[in-house]
Coordinates of C-alpha atoms (C1' of nucleotides) in Angstrom, one line a residue:
Chain B
M232 CA -26.0 98.3 13.5
I233 CA -25.6 95.8 10.5
D234 CA -28.5 93.9 9.5
R235 CA -27.2 90.8 7.8
Y236 CA -30.6 89.8 6.6
S237 CA -31.3 93.0 4.8
P238 CA -31.4 93.0 1.1
E239 CA -29.2 96.0 1.2
K240 CA -25.6 94.9 0.9
I241 CA -23.5 95.1 4.0
Y242 CA -21.0 97.4 2.4
M243 CA -23.6 99.9 1.5
Q244 CA -25.1 99.8 5.0
I245 CA -21.6 100.6 6.3
A246 CA -21.3 103.3 3.6
N247 CA -24.4 105.0 4.7
A248 CA -23.6 104.5 8.4
I249 CA -20.2 106.2 7.7
E250 CA -21.7 109.1 5.8
A251 CA -24.2 109.7 8.7
D252 CA -21.3 109.3 11.1
L253 CA -19.3 112.0 9.2
K254 CA -22.0 114.6 9.5
D255 CA -22.0 114.2 13.2
G256 CA -18.6 115.3 14.4
F257 CA -16.3 115.3 11.5
E258 CA -15.1 118.2 9.4
A259 CA -13.3 118.4 6.0
G260 CA -9.8 117.4 6.4
D261 CA -10.2 115.3 9.6
V262 CA -8.6 112.1 9.9
Y263 CA -11.2 109.4 9.9
L264 CA -11.3 105.9 11.6
S265 CA -8.7 103.4 10.3
E266 CA -9.9 100.2 8.6
K267 CA -9.0 98.2 11.5
T268 CA -11.2 100.4 13.8
L269 CA -14.1 100.2 11.4
T270 CA -13.7 96.5 11.1
E271 CA -14.1 96.2 14.8
K272 CA -16.8 98.8 15.0
F273 CA -19.1 97.0 12.6
G274 CA -18.0 93.5 13.2
V275 CA -17.2 92.6 9.6
N276 CA -14.2 91.7 7.5
R277 CA -11.7 94.2 6.6
H278 CA -12.5 93.8 2.8
T279 CA -16.0 94.8 3.5
V280 CA -15.1 98.1 5.2
R281 CA -12.8 98.8 2.4
R282 CA -15.6 98.2 -0.2
A283 CA -17.7 100.7 1.8
V284 CA -15.0 103.3 2.0
E285 CA -14.4 102.8 -1.7
E286 CA -17.9 103.7 -2.4
L287 CA -17.6 107.1 -0.4
V288 CA -14.2 107.8 -2.1
K289 CA -15.9 107.5 -5.4
Q290 CA -18.5 110.0 -4.2
N291 CA -15.8 112.3 -3.1
I292 CA -16.8 112.0 0.6
L293 CA -13.6 110.5 1.8
E294 CA -10.0 110.4 0.6
K295 CA -7.4 108.0 1.3
R296 CA -3.6 108.1 1.5
H297 CA -1.5 105.0 1.5
G298 CA 0.2 104.6 4.7
F299 CA -1.4 107.4 6.3
G300 CA -5.0 107.0 6.6
T301 CA -8.4 108.0 5.5
F302 CA -9.7 111.5 5.9
V303 CA -12.8 113.6 5.1
A304 CA -12.6 115.1 1.6
E305 CA -12.3 118.8 1.2
K306 CA -15.4 120.4 -0.4
R307 CA -14.5 121.1 -4.0
L308 CA -16.1 124.3 -4.9
A309 CA -13.4 124.8 -7.4
Y310 CA -15.6 124.6 -10.3
S311 CA -16.0 128.2 -10.7
I312 CA -15.3 129.4 -14.3
K313 CA -12.4 131.5 -13.0
S314 CA -10.3 128.6 -11.6
H315 CA -10.5 126.9 -14.9
H316 CA -7.3 127.3 -16.9
R317 CA -8.1 127.8 -20.6
L318 CA -5.5 126.0 -22.7
S319 CA -5.0 128.9 -25.1
Q320 CA -5.0 131.4 -22.3
A321 CA -3.2 129.6 -19.7
I322 CA -0.1 129.2 -22.0
A323 CA -0.3 132.7 -23.4
E324 CA -0.7 134.3 -20.0
K325 CA 2.3 136.1 -18.6
G326 CA 3.8 134.5 -15.7
S327 CA 2.4 131.1 -16.5
E328 CA 5.3 128.8 -16.4
V329 CA 4.9 125.7 -18.6
E330 CA 7.2 122.7 -18.0
T331 CA 7.4 119.5 -19.8
H332 CA 9.1 116.4 -18.3
L333 CA 9.9 113.2 -19.9
L334 CA 8.5 110.2 -17.9
E335 CA 9.2 107.3 -20.1
K336 CA 10.6 106.4 -23.4
K337 CA 10.2 103.1 -25.0
R338 CA 9.8 101.1 -28.3
I339 CA 6.6 99.0 -28.5
P340 CA 4.6 97.4 -31.1
A341 CA 1.7 99.5 -32.5
L342 CA -1.5 98.1 -31.5
G343 CA -5.2 98.9 -32.3
S344 CA -5.8 102.6 -32.5
V345 CA -2.1 103.7 -32.6
A346 CA -1.6 101.4 -35.6
E347 CA -4.7 102.6 -37.1
K348 CA -4.2 106.2 -36.8
L349 CA -0.6 106.1 -38.0
Q350 CA -1.6 103.8 -40.9
L351 CA 0.9 101.1 -39.7
K352 CA 0.5 97.3 -39.6
N353 CA -0.5 95.8 -36.3
G354 CA 2.8 95.0 -34.5
D355 CA 5.0 97.5 -36.5
E356 CA 7.4 99.3 -34.1
V357 CA 6.7 102.7 -32.7
L358 CA 8.5 105.0 -30.2
Q359 CA 6.5 105.9 -27.3
L360 CA 7.4 109.0 -25.3
D361 CA 5.3 109.8 -22.1
T362 CA 5.6 113.4 -20.9
L363 CA 4.0 115.3 -17.9
R364 CA 3.1 118.8 -18.5
K365 CA 3.0 121.2 -15.7
I366 CA 1.7 124.8 -15.5
N367 CA 2.9 127.0 -12.7
G368 CA 4.4 123.9 -11.0
K369 CA 1.0 122.0 -11.1
P370 CA 0.8 118.9 -13.2
I371 CA -2.0 119.6 -15.6
A372 CA -1.7 116.9 -18.4
L373 CA -0.1 113.6 -19.3
I374 CA 0.8 113.0 -22.9
S375 CA 1.7 109.8 -24.6
H376 CA 3.2 110.5 -28.0
F377 CA 3.6 107.8 -30.6
F378 CA 6.1 108.1 -33.5
P379 CA 6.5 105.7 -36.3
I380 CA 10.0 104.2 -36.1
A381 CA 10.6 105.2 -39.7
I382 CA 10.9 108.9 -38.7
V383 CA 12.8 108.3 -35.5
T384 CA 16.4 109.4 -35.5
D385 CA 19.2 109.3 -33.0
A386 CA 18.3 112.9 -32.2
F387 CA 15.3 111.4 -30.2
D388 CA 17.8 110.2 -27.6
R389 CA 18.7 113.7 -26.6
Y390 CA 15.3 114.8 -25.8
E391 CA 14.7 115.1 -22.0
S392 CA 12.4 118.1 -21.2
G393 CA 10.8 121.1 -22.8
S394 CA 8.5 121.5 -25.7
L395 CA 8.6 118.5 -27.9
G396 CA 7.3 120.5 -30.8
S397 CA 10.2 122.8 -30.8
F398 CA 12.5 119.8 -30.3
L399 CA 11.2 118.2 -33.3
A400 CA 11.5 121.3 -35.4
K401 CA 15.1 121.9 -34.4
H402 CA 16.7 118.4 -34.3
C403 CA 14.6 116.4 -36.7
D404 CA 13.4 119.0 -39.3
I405 CA 9.9 118.1 -38.6
Q406 CA 7.2 120.8 -38.5
A407 CA 4.1 119.0 -37.0
K408 CA 0.8 120.2 -38.0
R409 CA -2.4 119.0 -36.2
I410 CA -4.9 117.5 -38.7
S411 CA -7.6 116.1 -36.3
S412 CA -8.4 116.0 -32.7
Q413 CA -10.9 113.8 -30.8
V414 CA -12.1 114.9 -27.4
S415 CA -13.7 112.6 -24.8
A416 CA -14.1 112.5 -21.0
S417 CA -13.3 109.4 -18.9
M418 CA -12.1 108.4 -15.6
P419 CA -8.3 108.0 -14.8
N420 CA -6.6 104.8 -14.2
A421 CA -4.6 104.5 -11.0
Q422 CA -1.3 105.5 -12.6
D423 CA -2.7 108.5 -14.4
S424 CA -4.4 109.9 -11.3
F425 CA -1.3 109.4 -9.3
R426 CA 0.9 111.1 -11.8
L427 CA -1.4 114.0 -12.2
G428 CA -1.7 114.2 -8.3
M429 CA -5.5 114.2 -8.6
S430 CA -8.4 112.2 -7.1
S431 CA -9.3 109.2 -8.9
T432 CA -13.0 110.3 -8.7
Q433 CA -12.3 113.3 -10.8
P434 CA -12.6 112.8 -14.6
L435 CA -10.0 113.3 -17.3
M436 CA -10.5 115.1 -20.6
K437 CA -8.8 113.1 -23.2
V438 CA -7.6 114.7 -26.5
K439 CA -6.3 112.4 -29.2
T440 CA -4.5 114.2 -31.9
L441 CA -3.0 113.3 -35.2
N442 CA -0.1 115.2 -36.7
V443 CA 1.4 115.4 -40.1
N444 CA 4.8 116.8 -41.2
L445 CA 3.9 120.1 -42.6
K446 CA 6.5 119.7 -45.5
T447 CA 6.1 116.2 -46.5
N448 CA 2.4 115.6 -45.4
Q449 CA 3.4 112.3 -43.8
L450 CA 1.9 111.0 -40.7
V451 CA 4.5 111.7 -37.9
E452 CA 2.9 111.7 -34.6
Y453 CA -0.3 110.4 -32.8
S454 CA -0.7 111.5 -29.3
V455 CA -3.1 111.0 -26.4
T456 CA -3.4 113.8 -23.8
R457 CA -5.1 113.4 -20.6
F458 CA -5.9 116.8 -19.0
R459 CA -7.0 117.0 -15.5
G460 CA -10.8 117.7 -16.0
D461 CA -11.0 120.0 -13.0
M462 CA -8.1 122.2 -14.2
M463 CA -8.6 122.4 -17.9
Q464 CA -11.0 123.6 -20.4
L465 CA -10.5 123.6 -24.1
E466 CA -11.5 126.7 -26.1
L467 CA -12.3 126.4 -29.6
L468 CA -12.9 129.6 -31.6
M469 CA -14.6 129.5 -34.9
K470 CA -12.7 131.5 -37.6
Chain Y
M256 CA 2.7 86.9 -19.6
I257 CA 2.7 88.0 -15.9
D258 CA 5.8 89.2 -14.2
R259 CA 5.4 88.8 -10.5
Y260 CA 8.6 90.5 -9.8
S261 CA 7.7 93.6 -11.8
P262 CA 7.0 96.7 -9.7
E263 CA 3.9 97.1 -12.1
K264 CA 1.1 95.6 -10.1
I265 CA -0.3 92.4 -11.5
Y266 CA -3.9 93.7 -11.9
M267 CA -2.4 96.6 -14.0
Q268 CA -0.4 94.0 -16.1
I269 CA -3.5 92.3 -16.7
A270 CA -5.6 95.4 -17.5
N271 CA -3.0 96.3 -20.2
A272 CA -2.9 92.8 -21.5
I273 CA -6.7 92.8 -21.9
E274 CA -6.8 96.0 -23.5
A275 CA -4.2 94.9 -26.1
D276 CA -6.1 91.7 -26.6
L277 CA -9.3 93.7 -27.2
K278 CA -7.7 95.5 -30.0
D279 CA -6.9 92.3 -31.6
G280 CA -10.0 90.4 -32.5
F281 CA -12.8 92.0 -30.4
E282 CA -15.4 94.5 -31.6
A283 CA -17.8 96.7 -29.7
G284 CA -20.5 94.7 -28.2
D285 CA -18.7 91.3 -28.2
V286 CA -19.0 89.3 -25.1
Y287 CA -15.5 89.1 -23.4
L288 CA -14.0 86.2 -21.6
S289 CA -15.5 85.4 -18.3
E290 CA -13.7 85.9 -15.0
K291 CA -13.0 82.2 -14.7
T292 CA -11.5 82.1 -18.1
L293 CA -9.2 85.1 -17.4
T294 CA -8.3 83.6 -14.1
E295 CA -7.0 80.3 -15.9
K296 CA -5.5 82.4 -18.8
F297 CA -3.3 84.5 -16.4
G298 CA -2.9 82.1 -13.6
V299 CA -3.9 84.4 -10.9
N300 CA -6.8 84.6 -8.4
R301 CA -10.2 85.7 -9.5
H302 CA -10.0 88.9 -7.4
T303 CA -7.1 89.9 -9.2
V304 CA -8.7 89.7 -12.6
R305 CA -11.8 91.4 -11.2
R306 CA -9.6 94.3 -10.1
A307 CA -8.1 94.5 -13.6
V308 CA -11.5 94.5 -15.3
E309 CA -12.8 97.0 -12.8
E310 CA -9.8 99.3 -14.2
L311 CA -11.0 98.9 -17.7
V312 CA -14.7 99.4 -16.7
K313 CA -13.7 102.7 -15.3
Q314 CA -12.1 103.6 -18.5
N315 CA -15.1 102.8 -20.5
I316 CA -13.4 100.1 -22.4
L317 CA -15.4 97.1 -20.9
E318 CA -18.9 96.8 -19.5
K319 CA -20.2 94.2 -17.2
R320 CA -23.7 92.8 -16.4
H321 CA -24.4 90.8 -13.3
G322 CA -25.2 87.2 -14.2
F323 CA -24.5 87.6 -17.9
G324 CA -20.8 88.5 -18.5
T325 CA -18.4 91.2 -19.6
F326 CA -18.4 92.7 -23.0
V327 CA -16.6 95.4 -25.1
A328 CA -18.1 98.8 -24.6
E329 CA -19.7 100.5 -27.4
K330 CA -17.6 103.0 -29.2
R331 CA -18.5 106.6 -28.5
L332 CA -20.6 108.5 -31.1
A333 CA -18.4 111.2 -32.7
Y334 CA -19.7 114.6 -33.2
S335 CA -17.8 117.1 -35.2
I336 CA -17.8 120.7 -34.1
K337 CA -17.7 123.0 -37.1
S338 CA -19.3 126.4 -37.2
H339 CA -22.7 125.8 -39.5
H340 CA -22.9 122.2 -38.1
R341 CA -25.7 121.1 -35.9
L342 CA -25.7 118.2 -33.6
S343 CA -28.9 116.8 -35.1
Q344 CA -27.3 117.1 -38.6
A345 CA -24.1 115.6 -37.5
I346 CA -25.8 112.5 -36.0
A347 CA -28.5 112.1 -38.6
E348 CA -25.8 111.8 -41.2
K349 CA -24.7 108.6 -39.7
G350 CA -28.2 107.2 -39.9
S351 CA -29.1 107.4 -36.2
E352 CA -32.4 108.8 -35.1
V353 CA -32.2 111.9 -33.0
E354 CA -35.1 113.1 -30.9
T355 CA -35.2 116.3 -28.8
H356 CA -37.5 116.7 -25.9
L357 CA -38.4 119.9 -24.0
L358 CA -37.9 119.4 -20.3
E359 CA -38.3 123.0 -18.9
K360 CA -38.9 126.5 -19.9
K361 CA -38.5 129.4 -17.7
R362 CA -37.6 133.0 -17.5
I363 CA -34.7 133.7 -15.0
P364 CA -32.4 136.5 -14.3
A365 CA -29.1 136.1 -16.1
L366 CA -26.4 135.5 -13.6
G367 CA -22.6 134.9 -13.8
S368 CA -21.4 133.2 -17.0
V369 CA -24.7 133.4 -18.7
A370 CA -24.8 137.2 -18.2
E371 CA -21.2 137.4 -19.2
K372 CA -21.4 135.4 -22.3
L373 CA -24.5 137.1 -23.6
Q374 CA -23.1 140.5 -22.7
L375 CA -26.1 141.2 -20.4
K376 CA -26.1 142.9 -17.2
N377 CA -26.4 140.7 -14.2
G378 CA -30.1 140.2 -13.5
D379 CA -31.3 140.9 -17.0
E380 CA -33.9 138.5 -17.9
V381 CA -33.2 135.5 -20.1
L382 CA -35.3 132.6 -21.3
Q383 CA -33.9 129.2 -20.4
L384 CA -34.9 126.1 -22.3
D385 CA -33.8 122.7 -21.1
T386 CA -33.9 120.0 -23.6
L387 CA -33.0 116.2 -23.6
R388 CA -31.4 114.7 -26.7
K389 CA -31.8 111.1 -27.5
I390 CA -30.1 109.1 -30.1
N391 CA -31.7 105.8 -31.2
G392 CA -33.8 106.1 -28.1
K393 CA -30.9 106.5 -25.6
P394 CA -30.5 109.8 -23.7
I395 CA -27.2 111.3 -24.7
A396 CA -27.3 114.9 -23.9
L397 CA -28.8 117.5 -21.7
I398 CA -28.9 121.1 -23.1
S399 CA -29.6 124.3 -21.3
H400 CA -30.3 127.1 -23.9
F401 CA -30.3 130.7 -22.8
F402 CA -31.8 133.4 -24.9
P403 CA -31.8 137.2 -24.2
I404 CA -35.4 138.2 -23.6
A405 CA -34.9 140.9 -26.4
I406 CA -34.9 138.2 -29.0
V407 CA -37.7 136.0 -27.6
T408 CA -41.0 136.2 -29.4
D409 CA -44.3 134.5 -28.9
A410 CA -43.2 131.8 -31.3
F411 CA -41.1 130.3 -28.5
D412 CA -44.3 129.2 -26.8
R413 CA -45.0 126.9 -29.6
Y414 CA -41.7 124.9 -29.2
E415 CA -42.0 121.5 -27.8
S416 CA -39.7 119.2 -29.4
G417 CA -37.5 118.6 -32.4
S418 CA -34.4 120.5 -33.6
L419 CA -34.3 123.7 -31.8
G420 CA -32.0 125.2 -34.5
S421 CA -34.6 124.5 -37.2
F422 CA -37.3 125.9 -35.1
L423 CA -35.4 129.1 -34.7
A424 CA -34.8 129.4 -38.4
K425 CA -38.4 128.8 -39.4
H426 CA -40.2 130.7 -36.7
C427 CA -37.9 133.4 -35.5
D428 CA -35.9 134.2 -38.7
I429 CA -32.8 133.4 -36.7
Q430 CA -29.9 131.6 -38.3
A431 CA -27.6 130.7 -35.5
K432 CA -23.8 130.5 -36.0
R433 CA -21.5 129.1 -33.4
I434 CA -18.7 131.5 -32.7
S435 CA -17.0 129.6 -29.9
S436 CA -17.1 126.4 -27.9
Q437 CA -15.6 125.5 -24.6
V438 CA -15.0 121.9 -23.8
S439 CA -14.4 120.5 -20.3
A440 CA -15.0 117.2 -18.3
S441 CA -16.8 117.1 -15.0
M442 CA -18.9 114.9 -12.9
P443 CA -22.8 115.0 -13.2
N444 CA -25.0 116.4 -10.4
A445 CA -27.7 114.1 -9.2
Q446 CA -30.4 115.5 -11.5
D447 CA -28.3 115.3 -14.6
S448 CA -27.2 111.8 -14.1
F449 CA -30.7 110.8 -13.4
R450 CA -32.0 112.4 -16.5
L451 CA -29.4 110.9 -18.5
G452 CA -29.9 107.5 -16.9
M453 CA -26.1 107.1 -16.2
S454 CA -24.1 106.3 -13.3
S455 CA -23.3 109.2 -11.2
T456 CA -19.5 108.0 -11.1
Q457 CA -19.3 108.5 -14.9
P458 CA -18.1 111.8 -16.1
L459 CA -19.9 114.4 -18.4
M460 CA -18.4 116.2 -21.3
K461 CA -19.6 119.8 -21.2
V462 CA -19.6 121.9 -24.1
K463 CA -20.5 125.6 -23.8
T464 CA -21.3 127.4 -26.9
L465 CA -22.1 130.9 -27.9
N466 CA -24.2 131.7 -31.1
V467 CA -24.8 134.7 -33.1
N468 CA -27.4 135.5 -35.6
L469 CA -25.8 135.0 -38.9
K470 CA -27.5 138.0 -40.5
T471 CA -27.3 140.5 -37.7
N472 CA -24.2 139.3 -35.9
Q473 CA -26.2 139.8 -32.5
L474 CA -25.5 137.3 -29.7
V475 CA -28.7 135.2 -29.7
E476 CA -27.9 132.1 -27.5
Y477 CA -25.6 130.6 -25.1
S478 CA -25.9 126.9 -24.4
V479 CA -24.5 124.3 -22.1
T480 CA -24.5 120.8 -23.3
R481 CA -23.8 117.9 -21.0
F482 CA -22.9 114.9 -23.0
R483 CA -22.7 111.4 -21.4
G484 CA -18.9 111.0 -21.4
D485 CA -19.2 107.3 -22.0
M486 CA -21.2 107.7 -25.3
M487 CA -19.9 110.8 -27.0
Q488 CA -16.7 111.9 -28.4
L489 CA -16.1 115.3 -30.0
E490 CA -14.2 115.3 -33.4
L491 CA -12.4 118.3 -34.5
L492 CA -11.1 118.5 -38.0
M493 CA -8.7 121.1 -38.8
K494 CA -9.0 123.3 -41.9
Chain T
dT295 C1' -43.4 77.2 -15.3
dG296 C1' -39.3 75.7 -13.0
dC297 C1' -34.6 74.0 -12.8
dC298 C1' -29.8 74.2 -14.0
dA299 C1' -25.4 75.9 -15.5
dT300 C1' -22.9 80.0 -16.0
dT301 C1' -21.4 84.4 -14.6
dT302 C1' -20.8 88.3 -11.7
dG303 C1' -21.4 90.1 -6.9
dT304 C1' -20.5 89.8 -1.9
dT305 C1' -18.3 88.4 2.2
dC306 C1' -15.2 86.0 4.8
dG307 C1' -10.4 84.5 6.0
dT308 C1' -5.1 85.0 5.6
dA309 C1' -0.7 86.6 4.2
dT310 C1' 2.5 89.9 2.6
dG311 C1' 4.0 94.3 0.4
dT312 C1' 4.5 99.2 0.8
dA313 C1' 4.0 104.0 2.3
dT314 C1' 4.1 107.2 6.2
dC315 C1' 5.4 109.1 10.4
Chain I
dT267 C1' 13.8 101.5 13.0
dG268 C1' 9.3 100.2 14.5
dA269 C1' 4.4 100.9 14.6
dT270 C1' 0.4 102.0 11.9
dA271 C1' -2.3 102.1 7.9
dC272 C1' -3.4 101.3 3.4
dA273 C1' -2.6 98.1 -1.0
dT274 C1' -2.3 93.8 -3.2
dA275 C1' -3.0 88.9 -3.8
dC276 C1' -4.3 84.3 -2.7
dG277 C1' -8.3 80.9 -1.4
dA278 C1' -13.0 79.5 -0.3
dA279 C1' -18.1 79.9 0.0
dC280 C1' -22.4 81.4 -1.0
dA281 C1' -25.7 84.9 -3.2
dA282 C1' -28.0 86.9 -7.1
dA283 C1' -28.9 87.6 -11.9
dT284 C1' -29.2 85.7 -16.5
dG285 C1' -30.4 82.6 -20.2
dG286 C1' -31.4 78.2 -22.0
dC287 C1' -33.9 73.9 -21.6

DNA sequence: TGCCATTTGTTCGTATGTATC
DNA sequence: TGATACATACGAACAAATGGC
């Protein structure tokens, strides 16, 4: 079953063998063999089967759940246009319920792009708020907000959920205005994919935005939003 | 440096530490520290730093080459979306060399979103042109252009390479103006990842745009651009 | 050319942590 | 609570690619 003298890596041989095995008696959603079973079946180390399974998870063929097992991934036909939420639409749609939850709040030294964007010195303190955005109960986006400490007031301590924009307007007299956005696609890290309840093989759409105070024109917020790539589509309408 | 009693996994602590380190003294293209060095620096096992680096590779922050080392990933190229702005112009301004190659040309019945966007009946004929865009010799984007047959003239037969926008202006008297763009992130299919010379585990950034003829205001083109997610970043400037 | 040091890649072994049922 | 299964982390050895001499 395994050719230890083949130039093809053992984990790839196993990945291929598993893939063939799946087509022969397994259906989407079925629980697949445990790592222990696979270890015995192929006569290799557990790490090696883990590496093989990892390969198939990356390809969306298997899924894993800690403490439960490995199972055959559901087919994702979900890419039809209709299943995409449009940011502008989804929020405006009647019946779409948008929630925002505060996940974390901490003071950190501004590093790299955060310092650069907010025009601070490397190491200047900023307040970081991480929030989770849900639409109709489903996690859609994670947002890390960065505020220069200079604009942070005690009012921030009271924020717990709901629109951060409205909160700033009401309690801090800050009307934020977006002056630029940068959009890119990348893969999620473990924490982000967990928090968004998505497969780590699905991409994120990252939107980095810089906001100024509409009145004073001062830089007040830099934020990094990670949208679930499979659920969100940005819509840009030209004038 | 490493807190072994933190609930945050060691490999994530290291990934974060490396990310901060990178912003402080490393530039795109620089060779980063070897696994051995990192192992000593953080006082952990080599597997653990490998896991951390893996995390950053997934996020397009580091790149690895077998037998050579780890280096800081190149910054994504930025591309501003503005109405009247063409990709070739946007990039050319930065002094990069842009090539466009025709991959395929065919007449097909408009289906689904193509018909919908161009306001055609399902099954109406459209001309599809697939082009590959390279910047400094590297494949960056695949574009599928769809034109209603009504606007297609014999001139189209002469198109082989170069800016399609300029071609339309010169030979078909069409000045295209973008009226909307939709941006999303998704994984590439086998053909796209092959044509773009990228890993099938890296995401694409898809930009769907709808263009009208500036003079007549008629819908003239719908296009779907697949950018390599690891090489491109859209930039949106407000106002 | 070929050899060597360096660096990443693969595989084995072992132990312990943590989630699920 | 216990059994099972995946997750993390340590240690060791060898393979394979790279670049310099």
